[in-house]
Short mmCIF file of C-alpha atoms and ligand atoms in Angstrom, two decimals:
data_model
loop_
_atom_site.label_atom_id
_atom_site.label_comp_id
_atom_site.label_asym_id
_atom_site.label_seq_id
_atom_site.Cartn_x
_atom_site.Cartn_y
_atom_site.Cartn_z
CA MET A 61 44.38 78.56 -44.49
CA SER A 62 40.64 78.61 -45.26
CA THR A 63 39.37 79.78 -48.63
CA PRO A 64 37.11 82.84 -48.43
CA SER A 65 33.97 80.84 -48.99
CA THR A 66 32.15 81.08 -45.67
CA VAL A 67 30.51 84.04 -44.01
CA ILE A 68 29.05 84.93 -40.60
CA LEU A 69 25.29 85.29 -41.15
CA GLY A 70 24.32 86.17 -37.57
CA THR A 71 25.68 86.63 -34.05
CA GLY A 72 24.18 86.28 -30.59
CA SER A 73 25.30 86.28 -26.98
CA TYR A 74 24.04 85.72 -23.49
CA ALA A 75 25.26 86.57 -20.00
CA PRO A 76 23.56 85.50 -16.76
CA ASP A 77 21.78 88.23 -14.78
CA ARG A 78 23.77 87.81 -11.60
CA ILE A 79 26.62 90.34 -11.38
CA LEU A 80 29.46 89.61 -8.97
CA THR A 81 31.46 92.77 -8.27
CA ASN A 82 35.04 93.06 -7.07
CA ALA A 83 33.75 94.62 -3.86
CA GLU A 84 31.63 91.52 -3.17
CA LEU A 85 34.55 89.20 -3.91
CA SER A 86 36.77 91.10 -1.52
CA LYS A 87 34.41 90.04 1.28
CA THR A 88 35.09 86.34 0.64
CA VAL A 89 38.80 86.29 -0.37
CA ASP A 90 41.76 88.45 0.58
CA THR A 91 41.67 90.84 -2.38
CA SER A 92 40.47 94.33 -3.26
CA ASP A 93 38.69 96.12 -6.07
CA GLU A 94 41.86 98.16 -6.61
CA TRP A 95 44.11 95.05 -6.98
CA ILE A 96 41.75 93.32 -9.41
CA ARG A 97 41.18 96.46 -11.51
CA THR A 98 44.83 97.45 -11.78
CA ARG A 99 46.14 93.90 -12.48
CA SER A 100 43.38 92.75 -14.81
CA GLY A 101 40.99 95.57 -15.76
CA ILE A 102 38.07 93.50 -14.43
CA ARG A 103 35.34 95.30 -12.45
CA GLU A 104 32.66 92.61 -12.37
CA ARG A 105 31.71 89.25 -13.87
CA ARG A 106 28.48 87.30 -14.44
CA ILE A 107 27.66 84.11 -12.55
CA ALA A 108 25.18 81.49 -13.76
CA ALA A 109 22.08 80.94 -11.64
CA ALA A 110 21.73 77.74 -9.61
CA GLY A 111 20.80 75.02 -12.09
CA GLU A 112 21.74 77.14 -15.12
CA LYS A 113 23.97 75.00 -17.30
CA THR A 114 26.53 75.69 -20.01
CA SER A 115 24.01 74.31 -22.53
CA ASP A 116 21.31 76.74 -21.29
CA MET A 117 23.62 79.71 -21.89
CA GLY A 118 24.66 78.31 -25.28
CA VAL A 119 21.00 77.88 -26.27
CA GLN A 120 20.19 81.53 -25.45
CA ALA A 121 23.15 82.80 -27.49
CA ALA A 122 22.33 80.42 -30.37
CA ARG A 123 18.66 81.53 -30.51
CA ARG A 124 19.77 85.15 -30.82
CA ALA A 125 22.30 84.26 -33.54
CA LEU A 126 19.66 82.32 -35.50
CA GLU A 127 17.22 85.22 -35.24
CA ASP A 128 19.94 87.64 -36.39
CA ALA A 129 20.70 85.35 -39.35
CA ARG A 130 16.95 85.06 -40.13
CA LEU A 131 17.27 81.29 -40.11
CA THR A 132 15.44 78.64 -38.13
CA ALA A 133 16.54 75.50 -36.30
CA ALA A 134 15.60 73.45 -39.39
CA ASP A 135 18.35 75.19 -41.42
CA ILE A 136 21.22 74.00 -39.20
CA ASP A 137 23.15 70.85 -40.09
CA LEU A 138 26.29 71.35 -37.98
CA VAL A 139 26.82 72.41 -34.35
CA ILE A 140 30.22 72.89 -32.75
CA VAL A 141 30.38 73.96 -29.11
CA ALA A 142 33.71 75.28 -27.87
CA THR A 143 33.86 74.69 -24.12
CA PHE A 144 35.94 73.18 -21.37
CA THR A 145 33.04 73.30 -18.92
CA PRO A 146 30.57 70.96 -20.66
CA ASP A 147 27.33 70.01 -18.88
CA LEU A 148 28.66 66.43 -18.68
CA PRO A 149 31.93 64.68 -19.64
CA MET A 150 29.74 62.91 -22.17
CA PRO A 151 27.63 63.21 -24.22
CA SER A 152 28.73 66.50 -25.67
CA THR A 153 27.04 69.80 -24.85
CA ALA A 154 26.43 70.19 -28.60
CA CYS A 155 24.09 67.15 -28.44
CA ILE A 156 22.23 68.63 -25.48
CA ILE A 157 21.89 71.95 -27.32
CA GLN A 158 20.64 70.12 -30.42
CA GLN A 159 17.81 68.67 -28.38
CA LYS A 160 16.97 71.93 -26.57
CA LEU A 161 16.84 73.88 -29.85
CA GLY A 162 14.96 71.14 -31.69
CA LEU A 163 17.59 70.91 -34.44
CA PRO A 164 17.26 68.25 -37.14
CA THR A 165 18.50 64.77 -36.24
CA THR A 166 20.63 64.98 -39.39
CA ALA A 167 22.76 67.72 -37.79
CA ALA A 168 26.33 66.74 -36.84
CA CYS A 169 26.99 67.86 -33.25
CA PHE A 170 30.23 67.82 -31.28
CA ASP A 171 32.24 69.75 -28.68
CA LEU A 172 35.72 71.08 -29.22
CA CYS A 173 38.18 71.87 -26.43
CA ALA A 174 40.93 74.39 -27.02
CA ALA A 175 40.21 76.35 -23.81
CA CYS A 176 40.08 80.12 -24.42
CA THR A 177 41.14 79.67 -28.07
CA GLY A 178 38.22 77.28 -28.51
CA PHE A 179 35.98 79.63 -30.47
CA VAL A 180 38.68 80.45 -33.06
CA TYR A 181 39.43 76.73 -33.45
CA ALA A 182 35.71 75.94 -33.76
CA LEU A 183 35.16 78.72 -36.29
CA ASP A 184 38.01 77.41 -38.44
CA THR A 185 36.71 73.84 -38.19
CA ALA A 186 33.13 74.81 -39.09
CA CYS A 187 34.27 77.00 -41.99
CA ALA A 188 36.38 74.15 -43.39
CA MET A 189 33.41 71.76 -43.09
CA ILE A 190 31.11 74.23 -44.86
CA ALA A 191 33.75 74.99 -47.51
CA SER A 192 33.82 71.22 -48.21
CA GLY A 193 30.26 71.58 -49.50
CA ARG A 194 29.00 68.77 -47.23
CA TYR A 195 27.35 71.13 -44.68
CA ARG A 196 25.26 74.22 -45.33
CA HIS A 197 24.69 76.15 -42.09
CA ALA A 198 26.63 75.81 -38.84
CA LEU A 199 26.06 77.07 -35.34
CA VAL A 200 29.40 77.78 -33.71
CA ILE A 201 28.95 78.37 -30.00
CA GLY A 202 31.38 79.31 -27.23
CA ALA A 203 29.80 78.68 -23.83
CA GLU A 204 31.37 78.39 -20.39
CA LYS A 205 30.27 78.00 -16.79
CA LEU A 206 33.68 78.76 -15.29
CA SER A 207 32.12 79.43 -11.89
CA SER A 208 31.77 75.62 -11.65
CA ILE A 209 35.54 74.89 -11.95
CA VAL A 210 37.00 77.89 -10.15
CA ASP A 211 38.24 77.51 -6.58
CA TRP A 212 36.40 80.33 -4.84
CA LYS A 213 39.00 80.24 -2.04
CA ASP A 214 41.93 80.83 -4.45
CA ARG A 215 42.31 84.58 -4.91
CA THR A 216 44.91 84.14 -7.66
CA THR A 217 42.29 82.67 -10.03
CA CYS A 218 38.73 83.24 -8.78
CA VAL A 219 38.81 86.98 -9.42
CA LEU A 220 39.54 86.49 -13.13
CA PHE A 221 36.75 84.32 -14.52
CA GLY A 222 33.03 84.57 -15.33
CA ASP A 223 30.17 82.76 -17.10
CA GLY A 224 28.54 83.44 -20.46
CA ALA A 225 28.03 82.38 -24.06
CA GLY A 226 28.32 83.66 -27.61
CA ALA A 227 27.32 82.15 -30.93
CA VAL A 228 27.56 82.72 -34.66
CA VAL A 229 25.72 81.18 -37.59
CA ILE A 230 27.90 80.59 -40.62
CA GLY A 231 27.08 79.61 -44.16
CA PRO A 232 28.48 79.72 -47.69
CA SER A 233 29.58 83.16 -48.83
CA PRO A 234 27.89 84.61 -51.92
CA ASP A 235 30.94 86.85 -52.39
CA ALA A 236 34.49 85.45 -52.40
CA GLY A 237 35.92 88.67 -50.91
CA ARG A 238 33.67 88.53 -47.84
CA GLY A 239 33.68 86.17 -44.86
CA LEU A 240 36.42 84.27 -43.09
CA LEU A 241 39.55 85.16 -45.06
CA GLY A 242 41.93 82.94 -43.11
CA THR A 243 43.11 81.61 -39.78
CA ARG A 244 46.40 80.91 -38.06
CA LEU A 245 46.17 78.33 -35.27
CA GLY A 246 48.93 76.94 -33.11
CA THR A 247 49.95 75.30 -29.85
CA LEU A 248 52.96 75.91 -27.63
CA GLY A 249 54.32 72.58 -26.44
CA ASP A 250 55.36 71.69 -22.90
CA THR A 251 53.05 74.22 -21.23
CA VAL A 252 50.28 71.95 -19.88
CA ASP A 253 51.24 72.54 -16.24
CA LEU A 254 50.93 76.31 -16.55
CA LEU A 255 47.15 76.19 -16.83
CA CYS A 256 45.15 73.02 -16.23
CA ILE A 257 42.59 71.13 -14.19
CA PRO A 258 44.77 68.33 -12.79
CA GLY A 259 42.03 66.04 -11.43
CA GLY A 260 38.90 64.35 -12.72
CA GLY A 261 40.22 63.15 -16.07
CA SER A 262 41.34 59.62 -16.98
CA ASN A 263 44.84 60.44 -15.74
CA ALA A 264 43.55 61.05 -12.21
CA PRO A 265 39.90 60.02 -11.77
CA ALA A 266 38.14 61.78 -8.92
CA THR A 267 38.57 60.25 -5.47
CA PRO A 268 37.48 61.63 -2.08
CA ALA A 269 41.16 62.61 -1.51
CA SER A 270 41.51 64.42 -4.87
CA ILE A 271 38.28 66.30 -4.25
CA ALA A 272 39.40 67.29 -0.75
CA ALA A 273 42.68 68.54 -2.28
CA GLY A 274 40.76 70.63 -4.85
CA ASP A 275 42.36 68.87 -7.83
CA HIS A 276 39.18 69.39 -9.88
CA PHE A 277 39.64 73.18 -9.79
CA LEU A 278 41.48 75.26 -12.39
CA LYS A 279 45.17 75.88 -11.49
CA MET A 280 47.21 78.59 -13.13
CA LYS A 281 50.71 80.04 -13.01
CA GLY A 282 49.50 83.53 -13.93
CA LYS A 283 52.82 85.29 -14.49
CA GLU A 284 54.16 82.64 -16.91
CA VAL A 285 50.83 82.46 -18.76
CA PHE A 286 50.80 86.24 -19.11
CA LYS A 287 54.20 86.37 -20.84
CA LEU A 288 53.44 83.49 -23.22
CA ALA A 289 49.98 84.89 -23.98
CA VAL A 290 51.40 88.20 -25.14
CA ARG A 291 54.06 86.47 -27.25
CA ALA A 292 51.63 84.01 -28.83
CA MET A 293 48.89 86.56 -29.56
CA ASP A 294 51.37 89.00 -31.07
CA GLU A 295 52.82 86.24 -33.27
CA ALA A 296 49.37 84.98 -34.34
CA ALA A 297 48.28 88.52 -35.25
CA ARG A 298 51.47 89.37 -37.17
CA ASP A 299 51.54 86.07 -39.05
CA ILE A 300 48.01 86.34 -40.35
CA LEU A 301 48.47 89.96 -41.41
CA GLU A 302 51.65 88.99 -43.24
CA GLN A 303 49.96 86.02 -44.94
CA HIS A 304 47.31 88.39 -46.30
CA HIS A 305 49.72 91.23 -47.15
CA LEU A 306 47.96 93.55 -44.72
CA ARG A 307 49.19 96.22 -42.30
CA ALA A 308 47.79 96.38 -38.76
CA ASP A 309 46.25 99.80 -39.45
CA GLN A 310 44.02 98.23 -42.12
CA ILE A 311 42.16 96.37 -39.34
CA SER A 312 39.15 98.41 -38.26
CA LEU A 313 38.58 96.44 -35.06
CA VAL A 314 40.49 93.73 -33.21
CA ILE A 315 38.35 91.38 -31.11
CA PRO A 316 40.88 89.91 -28.69
CA HIS A 317 40.28 87.18 -26.13
CA GLN A 318 39.21 89.06 -22.99
CA ALA A 319 41.51 87.66 -20.31
CA ASN A 320 43.26 90.73 -18.98
CA LEU A 321 43.25 94.38 -20.07
CA ARG A 322 47.04 94.53 -19.65
CA ILE A 323 47.47 91.69 -22.17
CA ILE A 324 45.27 93.58 -24.67
CA GLU A 325 47.24 96.80 -24.04
CA ALA A 326 50.51 94.95 -24.65
CA ILE A 327 49.22 93.63 -28.01
CA SER A 328 48.08 97.14 -28.91
CA GLN A 329 51.62 98.41 -28.25
CA TYR A 330 53.35 95.58 -30.14
CA LEU A 331 51.09 96.00 -33.17
CA GLU A 332 51.34 99.81 -32.88
CA LEU A 333 47.58 99.96 -33.15
CA PRO A 334 45.74 102.32 -30.73
CA MET A 335 43.46 100.88 -28.05
CA ASP A 336 40.38 102.41 -29.72
CA ARG A 337 40.82 99.73 -32.42
CA PHE A 338 40.44 96.98 -29.77
CA PHE A 339 37.03 95.89 -28.50
CA VAL A 340 37.13 95.54 -24.71
CA ASN A 341 34.46 94.19 -22.37
CA VAL A 342 36.68 92.29 -19.91
CA ASP A 343 35.76 94.97 -17.34
CA ARG A 344 32.13 93.71 -17.33
CA TYR A 345 32.53 89.96 -17.85
CA GLY A 346 36.03 88.91 -16.78
CA ASN A 347 37.50 85.98 -18.68
CA THR A 348 34.70 83.81 -20.08
CA SER A 349 37.15 81.57 -21.97
CA ALA A 350 35.67 80.14 -25.20
CA ALA A 351 32.66 82.47 -24.83
CA SER A 352 34.78 85.61 -24.69
CA ILE A 353 35.36 86.29 -28.41
CA PRO A 354 31.83 85.49 -29.68
CA LEU A 355 30.33 87.51 -26.81
CA ALA A 356 32.58 90.47 -27.67
CA LEU A 357 31.92 90.05 -31.40
CA ASP A 358 28.15 90.15 -30.83
CA GLU A 359 28.38 93.22 -28.57
CA ALA A 360 30.64 94.96 -31.09
CA ARG A 361 28.15 94.30 -33.92
CA ARG A 362 25.06 95.28 -31.95
CA SER A 363 26.72 98.50 -30.72
CA GLY A 364 27.55 99.55 -34.29
CA ARG A 365 31.32 99.02 -34.03
CA ILE A 366 31.28 96.67 -37.05
CA LYS A 367 29.95 97.72 -40.46
CA ALA A 368 29.70 96.12 -43.90
CA GLY A 369 33.12 96.00 -45.55
CA ASP A 370 35.05 96.22 -42.23
CA LEU A 371 38.05 94.00 -41.62
CA ASN A 372 38.23 92.40 -38.15
CA LEU A 373 40.99 90.44 -36.52
CA LEU A 374 40.16 87.85 -33.85
CA VAL A 375 43.07 86.78 -31.67
CA ALA A 376 43.15 84.43 -28.70
CA PHE A 377 45.23 82.21 -26.45
CA GLY A 378 44.28 79.62 -23.88
CA ALA A 379 45.27 76.54 -21.92
CA GLY A 380 47.43 74.13 -23.87
CA LEU A 381 48.78 76.67 -24.49
CA THR A 382 46.77 77.10 -27.67
CA TYR A 383 46.64 80.29 -29.68
CA GLY A 384 44.97 81.47 -32.86
CA SER A 385 43.88 84.34 -35.05
CA ALA A 386 41.24 84.82 -37.73
CA LEU A 387 40.56 87.54 -40.30
CA ILE A 388 36.96 88.41 -41.15
CA ARG A 389 35.75 90.77 -43.91
CA TRP A 390 32.10 91.83 -43.31
N1 ACO B 33 44.23 89.99 -4.71
C1 ACO B 33 45.28 90.49 -4.05
N2 ACO B 33 46.54 90.01 -4.20
C2 ACO B 33 46.70 88.99 -5.06
C3 ACO B 33 45.63 88.42 -5.78
C4 ACO B 33 44.35 88.97 -5.57
N3 ACO B 33 43.26 88.51 -6.23
N4 ACO B 33 46.11 87.44 -6.57
C5 ACO B 33 47.43 87.39 -6.35
N5 ACO B 33 47.79 88.33 -5.43
C6 ACO B 33 49.11 88.62 -4.91
C7 ACO B 33 50.09 87.49 -5.14
O1 ACO B 33 49.98 86.54 -4.08
C8 ACO B 33 51.42 88.21 -5.14
O2 ACO B 33 51.80 88.46 -3.80
P1 ACO B 33 53.35 88.29 -3.36
O3 ACO B 33 54.09 89.30 -4.19
O4 ACO B 33 53.32 88.58 -1.90
O5 ACO B 33 53.71 86.88 -3.72
C9 ACO B 33 51.07 89.57 -5.77
O6 ACO B 33 49.65 89.72 -5.65
C10 ACO B 33 51.46 89.68 -7.23
O7 ACO B 33 50.99 88.52 -7.90
P2 ACO B 33 51.37 88.24 -9.38
O8 ACO B 33 50.88 86.89 -9.77
O9 ACO B 33 52.81 88.58 -9.60
O10 ACO B 33 50.48 89.36 -10.12
P3 ACO B 33 50.50 89.74 -11.63
O11 ACO B 33 50.78 91.18 -11.76
O12 ACO B 33 51.29 88.77 -12.45
O13 ACO B 33 48.95 89.52 -12.03
C11 ACO B 33 47.46 87.92 -13.03
C12 ACO B 33 48.34 88.26 -11.84
C13 ACO B 33 46.34 88.94 -13.09
C14 ACO B 33 46.89 86.53 -12.80
C15 ACO B 33 48.28 87.97 -14.31
O14 ACO B 33 49.48 87.25 -14.16
C16 ACO B 33 47.53 87.41 -15.50
O15 ACO B 33 46.54 87.97 -15.94
N6 ACO B 33 48.02 86.32 -16.09
C17 ACO B 33 47.40 85.72 -17.27
C18 ACO B 33 46.23 84.92 -16.81
C19 ACO B 33 45.30 84.55 -17.92
O16 ACO B 33 45.00 85.34 -18.77
N7 ACO B 33 44.79 83.34 -17.86
C20 ACO B 33 43.76 82.91 -18.69
C21 ACO B 33 44.22 81.97 -19.69
S1 ACO B 33 42.92 81.54 -20.67
C22 ACO B 33 42.28 79.94 -20.40
O17 ACO B 33 42.51 79.11 -21.21
C23 ACO B 33 41.47 79.67 -19.21
#
């Protein structure tokens, strides 16, 4: 558990201009607006422009977060990018973002992969590094170009995902009662096959045959993932509330990972917390994986849903299966 010694100083987000609606998708795969809306709550998603990279989206979100924090590139000495769609297998997208933002060469930069839980993992990591006293200001970015790893012929997955980025700037907290109060991270073993990209890694380097078979696309057993996601998110939320001797109704706003409206509704029922305490934008962006929580957090702040003194709960799950929650006092 982190000590309450780090605080979010600014937030930012970015979504590409191109909107892909359910109606458009139903012209290319055997699906319908009605099926997608009723099964997932998604109406549309954003798709990166040709040549627009994960790093480009991360840079846009980071610039807005820096501006919000009233800090400049020179103030940043740590960058963590949560992504599983990096620009390149190596070097990290964080290094590319460092160069594009003109950050100091003394900044530590690395990527972190925990799929859709990536932002919560990265936030916890950055807060621990700042709490150590060895770093002062961190950029924590969630950025994904999922359109690049989705099989656009597979209706069971392509309707669910979208592109985007979100970022926060964190620094030491002047007030021990404010900031990241704690986290609860975890991983369910033996679930790799439920959600993975089977090809392209060191286990199965790309070959013409693997590419023809589509092994480099995301594969998912949706029904199984759904059940485990609800269980893991409920557990992560309950555990962290219990650790901090809090009731669910003391949370002013939950920022859940935006994968599926039905998953969010199930968590709302389990926690006995009405849906108006959950921030939802999955209808407009689909699942943007590691970008989903920081994008939602930024929209919630900019639309006035978060005020000084509020208590927020972040809760996520993703491939691994990883899961995690975080409590933030503003
Ligand atoms: N359009 C129309 N029909 C479809 C579509 C589609 N896009 N996709 C699947 N179907 C069909 C199926 O083939 C199936 O047909 P059948 O009964 O003839 O076999 C039927 O619809 C029902 O399919 P199910 O998979 O049972 O549908 P379900 O109600 O479970 O919803 C969904 C599917 C939306 C994928 C759901 O299971 C889900 O959201 N799961 C969690 C996924 C998730 O959140 N993943 C992200 C993890 S985060 C990360 O780390 C990337």
